[in-house]
Each structure stands twice: as structure tokens, then as C-alpha cells.
Short mmCIF file of C-alpha atoms and ligand atoms in Angstrom, two decimals:
data_model
loop_
_atom_site.label_atom_id
_atom_site.label_comp_id
_atom_site.label_asym_id
_atom_site.label_seq_id
_atom_site.Cartn_x
_atom_site.Cartn_y
_atom_site.Cartn_z
CA MET B 642 20.05 -13.39 -25.34
CA ASN B 643 20.05 -12.75 -29.29
CA PHE B 644 16.80 -10.94 -30.14
CA THR B 645 14.95 -11.84 -33.38
CA ILE B 646 12.38 -9.09 -33.97
CA VAL B 647 9.12 -9.71 -36.10
CA ARG B 648 7.38 -6.62 -36.87
CA PHE B 649 3.52 -6.11 -37.75
CA ASP B 650 2.08 -2.74 -38.66
CA SER B 651 -1.30 -3.81 -36.84
CA ILE B 652 -1.82 -6.87 -34.82
CA ASP B 653 -4.56 -7.82 -32.15
CA SER B 654 -1.98 -8.22 -29.43
CA THR B 655 1.79 -8.78 -29.52
CA ASN B 656 1.34 -11.09 -26.60
CA THR B 657 -1.20 -13.25 -28.27
CA GLN B 658 0.98 -13.53 -31.26
CA ALA B 659 4.18 -14.11 -29.12
CA LEU B 660 2.34 -16.90 -27.31
CA LYS B 661 1.42 -18.47 -30.69
CA TYR B 662 5.24 -18.47 -31.77
CA ALA B 663 6.14 -19.99 -28.49
CA ARG B 664 3.40 -22.98 -28.88
CA HIS B 665 5.12 -23.47 -32.16
CA GLY B 666 8.44 -23.77 -30.53
CA ALA B 667 9.94 -20.08 -30.76
CA GLY B 668 13.02 -19.83 -28.55
CA GLU B 669 14.32 -17.26 -26.17
CA GLY B 670 14.57 -13.80 -27.66
CA LEU B 671 11.80 -14.00 -30.25
CA CYS B 672 10.37 -10.59 -30.12
CA VAL B 673 7.12 -9.18 -31.52
CA VAL B 674 6.64 -5.45 -32.02
CA ALA B 675 3.64 -3.96 -33.51
CA ARG B 676 3.01 -0.31 -34.55
CA GLN B 677 -0.51 -0.59 -33.34
CA GLN B 678 -2.67 -3.25 -31.41
CA ASN B 679 -6.39 -3.71 -31.86
CA ALA B 680 -6.83 -5.84 -28.95
CA GLY B 681 -3.95 -4.94 -26.61
CA ARG B 682 -4.27 -6.63 -23.17
CA GLY B 683 -3.44 -5.47 -19.80
CA ARG B 684 -3.10 -7.08 -16.24
CA GLN B 685 -6.44 -8.01 -14.47
CA GLY B 686 -8.35 -8.84 -17.82
CA ARG B 687 -8.04 -5.09 -18.68
CA SER B 688 -7.30 -3.85 -22.31
CA TRP B 689 -4.31 -1.65 -23.29
CA ILE B 690 -5.08 1.13 -25.66
CA SER B 691 -2.65 1.07 -28.50
CA PRO B 692 -3.07 3.57 -31.30
CA ASN B 693 -0.87 3.81 -34.02
CA ASP B 694 2.81 4.72 -33.36
CA ALA B 695 1.77 6.21 -29.94
CA GLY B 696 3.64 3.47 -27.88
CA LEU B 697 6.06 0.73 -28.06
CA TYR B 698 4.21 -2.55 -27.99
CA LEU B 699 6.68 -5.48 -27.48
CA SER B 700 6.44 -9.01 -26.43
CA VAL B 701 9.54 -11.26 -25.95
CA VAL B 702 9.50 -15.04 -25.53
CA LEU B 703 11.53 -16.51 -22.66
CA ARG B 704 12.44 -19.90 -21.78
CA PRO B 705 13.37 -19.35 -18.19
CA LYS B 706 15.44 -21.72 -16.15
CA ILE B 707 14.70 -20.71 -12.66
CA ALA B 708 12.44 -22.07 -9.92
CA THR B 709 8.78 -21.63 -10.35
CA ARG B 710 8.48 -19.69 -7.41
CA HIS B 711 10.73 -16.95 -8.75
CA LEU B 712 8.84 -16.58 -12.05
CA PRO B 713 6.86 -13.75 -10.72
CA LEU B 714 10.14 -11.94 -10.74
CA ILE B 715 10.44 -11.67 -14.44
CA THR B 716 8.17 -8.88 -14.41
CA PHE B 717 9.96 -7.13 -11.72
CA ALA B 718 13.39 -7.60 -13.67
CA ALA B 719 11.54 -5.89 -16.75
CA ALA B 720 10.29 -3.03 -14.42
CA VAL B 721 14.03 -2.34 -13.44
CA ALA B 722 15.01 -2.31 -17.04
CA VAL B 723 12.33 -0.06 -17.99
CA HIS B 724 12.97 2.18 -15.20
CA GLU B 725 16.69 2.45 -16.09
CA ASN B 726 15.97 3.06 -19.35
CA LEU B 727 13.60 5.92 -18.69
CA ALA B 728 16.11 7.53 -15.96
CA GLY B 729 18.85 7.22 -18.57
CA ILE B 730 16.88 9.71 -20.95
CA GLY B 731 16.38 12.09 -18.14
CA LEU B 732 12.96 11.10 -16.63
CA LYS B 733 12.44 10.48 -12.80
CA PRO B 734 10.42 7.09 -12.85
CA ASP B 735 8.75 5.25 -9.89
CA ILE B 736 7.72 1.72 -9.88
CA LYS B 737 4.44 0.82 -8.41
CA TRP B 738 3.90 -2.59 -7.09
CA PRO B 739 4.23 -5.07 -8.97
CA ASN B 740 5.49 -3.66 -12.05
CA ASP B 741 3.65 -0.21 -13.35
CA VAL B 742 6.34 2.40 -14.10
CA LEU B 743 5.06 5.90 -13.32
CA ILE B 744 6.17 9.33 -13.87
CA ASN B 745 4.69 11.75 -11.32
CA GLU B 746 1.96 9.04 -10.28
CA LYS B 747 0.94 8.66 -13.85
CA LYS B 748 1.50 5.26 -15.53
CA ILE B 749 4.04 5.42 -18.53
CA CYS B 750 4.59 1.59 -18.74
CA GLY B 751 2.53 -1.44 -18.13
CA ILE B 752 4.03 -5.07 -17.89
CA LEU B 753 1.93 -8.31 -18.63
CA ALA B 754 3.91 -11.66 -18.41
CA GLU B 755 1.90 -14.72 -19.48
CA MET B 756 2.90 -18.39 -19.37
CA ALA B 757 2.25 -21.26 -21.45
CA GLU B 758 3.24 -24.89 -21.17
CA THR B 759 4.21 -25.84 -24.47
CA ASN B 760 5.51 -29.02 -26.08
CA PHE B 761 8.95 -27.23 -26.09
CA GLY B 762 8.72 -26.86 -22.29
CA LEU B 763 7.72 -23.75 -20.32
CA ALA B 764 7.47 -20.53 -22.18
CA VAL B 765 6.87 -17.10 -20.73
CA VAL B 766 5.83 -14.14 -22.96
CA LEU B 767 6.88 -10.81 -21.61
CA GLY B 768 4.73 -8.02 -22.89
CA ILE B 769 5.97 -4.20 -22.27
CA GLY B 770 3.81 -1.24 -23.35
CA ILE B 771 5.32 2.14 -23.22
CA ASN B 772 3.42 5.44 -23.82
CA ILE B 773 5.59 7.55 -26.16
CA THR B 774 3.21 10.08 -27.28
CA SER B 775 -0.20 11.35 -25.25
CA GLU B 776 -1.77 12.87 -28.20
CA SER B 777 -4.22 9.97 -28.95
CA PHE B 778 -4.86 9.16 -25.12
CA PRO B 779 -8.83 8.80 -24.93
CA PRO B 780 -10.09 11.42 -22.17
CA GLU B 781 -10.29 9.08 -19.48
CA MET B 782 -6.53 8.32 -19.48
CA VAL B 783 -5.58 11.90 -19.70
CA ASP B 784 -5.27 12.31 -15.98
CA SER B 785 -3.73 8.86 -15.20
CA ALA B 786 -1.15 8.23 -17.82
CA ALA B 787 1.96 9.81 -18.91
CA SER B 788 4.24 9.49 -22.24
CA ILE B 789 7.81 9.91 -22.72
CA SER B 790 7.47 12.79 -25.37
CA ALA B 791 5.05 14.87 -23.32
CA GLU B 792 7.26 14.38 -20.22
CA LEU B 793 10.47 15.22 -22.39
CA LYS B 794 8.48 18.06 -24.29
CA ARG B 795 10.12 16.84 -27.61
CA PRO B 796 9.09 14.24 -30.17
CA VAL B 797 10.40 10.69 -29.53
CA ILE B 798 10.61 8.01 -32.07
CA VAL B 799 9.38 4.60 -30.92
CA SER B 800 12.26 2.67 -32.52
CA GLU B 801 14.74 4.53 -30.34
CA VAL B 802 13.16 3.49 -27.12
CA GLU B 803 12.92 -0.09 -28.25
CA GLU B 804 16.75 -0.20 -29.32
CA SER B 805 17.81 1.13 -25.95
CA LEU B 806 15.38 -0.83 -23.93
CA LEU B 807 16.17 -4.59 -25.20
CA PRO B 808 19.80 -4.70 -23.84
CA GLY B 809 18.38 -3.70 -20.52
CA ILE B 810 15.74 -6.44 -20.52
CA ASP B 811 18.53 -8.67 -21.54
CA GLN B 812 20.97 -7.74 -18.90
CA TRP B 813 18.24 -7.86 -15.91
CA TYR B 814 16.85 -11.21 -17.11
CA SER B 815 20.11 -12.70 -17.33
CA ARG B 816 20.83 -11.28 -13.75
CA LEU B 817 17.59 -12.86 -12.44
CA GLN B 818 18.92 -16.29 -13.75
CA GLU B 819 22.26 -16.01 -11.88
CA PRO B 820 22.69 -17.91 -8.47
CA GLU B 821 20.92 -15.74 -5.86
CA GLY B 822 19.65 -13.59 -8.70
CA HIS B 823 16.19 -13.51 -7.26
CA SER B 824 17.47 -11.43 -4.48
CA SER B 825 19.37 -9.02 -6.86
CA ILE B 826 16.33 -8.37 -8.64
CA VAL B 827 14.20 -7.65 -5.43
CA ASP B 828 17.08 -5.38 -4.39
CA ALA B 829 17.15 -3.62 -7.70
CA TRP B 830 13.33 -3.22 -7.64
CA THR B 831 13.19 -1.88 -3.95
CA ALA B 832 15.94 0.67 -4.93
CA ARG B 833 13.95 1.97 -7.50
CA SER B 834 10.30 1.91 -5.83
CA THR B 835 8.99 4.45 -3.58
CA TYR B 836 6.08 1.78 -2.89
CA PHE B 837 8.38 -0.74 -1.33
CA ARG B 838 8.17 0.59 2.36
CA GLY B 839 6.23 3.08 4.25
CA LYS B 840 3.64 4.00 1.65
CA LYS B 841 -0.19 4.00 2.56
CA VAL B 842 -1.81 1.92 0.07
CA ARG B 843 -5.39 0.17 -0.44
CA ALA B 844 -4.92 -3.15 -2.18
CA THR B 845 -7.92 -4.82 -4.03
CA LEU B 846 -8.13 -8.57 -3.37
CA ASN B 847 -10.77 -11.25 -3.73
CA GLY B 848 -12.37 -10.92 -0.41
CA GLY B 849 -12.34 -7.14 -0.65
CA PRO B 850 -10.13 -4.07 -0.18
CA ILE B 851 -7.47 -3.80 2.36
CA THR B 852 -5.35 -0.94 3.53
CA GLY B 853 -2.21 -0.42 5.48
CA ILE B 854 1.29 0.47 4.92
CA THR B 855 3.70 -1.17 2.62
CA ASP B 856 6.42 -3.06 4.41
CA GLY B 857 8.90 -4.80 1.97
CA LEU B 858 8.64 -7.38 -0.51
CA GLU B 859 8.91 -11.36 -0.15
CA PRO B 860 11.62 -13.13 -1.77
CA ASN B 861 9.12 -14.05 -4.57
CA GLY B 862 7.94 -10.34 -4.89
CA ALA B 863 4.80 -10.57 -2.98
CA LEU B 864 4.18 -7.27 -1.41
CA ARG B 865 3.86 -7.09 2.52
CA ILE B 866 1.12 -4.84 3.87
CA LYS B 867 0.96 -4.04 7.53
CA GLN B 868 -2.59 -3.30 8.67
CA ALA B 869 -3.85 -0.84 11.34
CA ASN B 870 -4.61 -3.97 13.52
CA GLY B 871 -1.00 -5.06 13.60
CA ARG B 872 -1.63 -7.90 11.01
CA THR B 873 0.69 -8.29 7.98
CA ILE B 874 -0.83 -9.63 4.72
CA ASN B 875 1.30 -10.60 1.84
CA ILE B 876 -0.31 -9.69 -1.56
CA GLN B 877 0.72 -12.13 -4.38
CA ALA B 878 -1.45 -10.56 -7.26
CA GLY B 879 -3.67 -7.54 -7.80
CA ASP B 880 -3.41 -3.87 -7.77
CA VAL B 881 -2.51 -1.35 -5.08
CA GLU B 882 -3.21 2.34 -5.01
CA GLN B 883 -1.74 5.02 -3.08
CA LEU B 884 -3.95 6.60 -0.31
CA ARG B 885 -3.34 10.14 1.25
CA THR B 886 -2.18 9.81 4.64
CA GLU B 887 -5.26 11.42 5.86
CA ASP B 888 -7.40 8.68 4.28
C1 BTN V 1446 -0.86 -3.64 -17.56
O1 BTN V 1446 -2.06 -3.81 -17.45
O2 BTN V 1446 -0.06 -2.74 -16.88
C2 BTN V 1446 -0.02 -4.33 -18.46
C3 BTN V 1446 -0.14 -3.76 -19.95
C4 BTN V 1446 0.78 -4.66 -20.88
C5 BTN V 1446 0.72 -4.00 -22.48
C6 BTN V 1446 1.62 -4.69 -23.31
S1 BTN V 1446 1.57 -3.76 -24.85
C7 BTN V 1446 2.57 -5.09 -25.55
C8 BTN V 1446 1.99 -6.32 -25.15
N1 BTN V 1446 1.01 -6.73 -25.80
C9 BTN V 1446 -0.31 -6.68 -24.92
O3 BTN V 1446 -1.46 -7.36 -25.63
N2 BTN V 1446 -0.22 -6.35 -23.79
C10 BTN V 1446 1.48 -6.14 -23.66
#
């Protein structure tokens, strides 16, 4: 994939902007990067706090040619790319289902993929936010969020992270599109996630919370959770949180 980068000093949301470009026919690899977002969006309707130069805020337009049931795996491929990137600079990341990248259980990266049917075919906008510094975290984020420079205890430049991440996104997204690519991505994700099996979690579903032990992924990335009553539930969307074993 050839990346064409469009840069903004300040924008509402790089995902929103990339969706606009996709609706106007942008092809695969168009990438929106902003130094700051005023209305950064997260999963589950949350916002993504995006102060100036404190994180990498990036959205790539994709035009995937894979089975619809495998589209959720795009974010898994991206999480693998981010994991590999952070491991490459000396961190010890983990992936929490479905695609939060954590350092010591604190979130360092969030991924939001959004789909749009356009006059030019299906587009997926893959949005990635990586915390680079912790200095402008609001107080409520201090205990739950990590940043690269705080972890490495040295200043880190946002553009360096961007440059090293994009080839990894290309590589793992290409892998997903190969024959049997979906199982390569599930394997790559499970190799990098302690949440994949044997973790006691609570998942928040529409019908209320359920607790159980994680028991691997379905081929489309759904998380299997084995409940105390022996029933296994597959979670397609939502959030999970780790529980202490005594909970
Ligand atoms: C999450 O809730 O974990 C997903 C967060 C995704 C944030 C990124 S920052 C770049 C892109 N633009 C957005 O508005 N959101 C994504």
C-alpha cells in the first residue's frame, strides 16, 4: 500500500475527516494525521482526549477485499502492528480484547475502525491513537493510561512513531488479505495477548455484565468466555475488564 499523508495542525477527528475523503473517492492508503483533535472519538461512543503533540492521531482509508465476516479482524491486525512497534522500541505491550494495547494494564493505544458504503465501494477507516506523552492527561486518566515517553523515560517525537508504525500496518493488513490470512491474524493476535485464554474477566453486554474465563477466539475475532455454569458465550463487541481471581 502506498500511503499519502494529509496533515492537520488541528481537526475535529482524523476518522471523521478520513471518512469524508473516503466518501469522495479516496483510495486505499490515504492517511489523515493531526497534531491535535478537538472531537477525537473512541469505541462505544466514548471520546479520545487528544491534546496538541501529546499523541499520534492517525486514520487510514482502506478498501478491503475480504469476506464481510472477517472485517472485524482489521482492528486485530492493527493491534498486532502496534504491539510489534512498541515491542520494537523496548516496551512490553499486551493486547486486551478486542484491540486495546496496554503497558502494565494501562492503555497506551486505542483503535477505532469505522465502515462506510461509498459510491466507490466499501471503505473502512482505521483510526489509531497512541499516547506519546502523559503530561497533558486529565486527572481521571492518570491511573489508567500509559504513554511511550513516560514508559521509556525519555522524550519521544510523534513523527518517529508514525514512520515506524505505517509499514507494520501495511504488512499486517496485507497478511489479512492473503488466503487464510484471517487465521494468521488470529494467531498473531493470540500470541501477543494475555487476554486470549485463562483470564478472569467481566464483559459488559446489552443484557448486563457477565463474568467468566476467556477461552480463545472465534475465527472472526469474537472472544469466547466460559461462565461458571459451564456455558460459553461469544462476545462480538463491547469491552472486557480483568477481574482479580478472588472476585
Ligand atoms: C478506543 O476507544 O480505544 C479507540 C480510540 C481511537 C482513537 C483514534 S485517534 C485517531 C482516530 N481519530 C479518532 O477520532 N479516533 C481515532
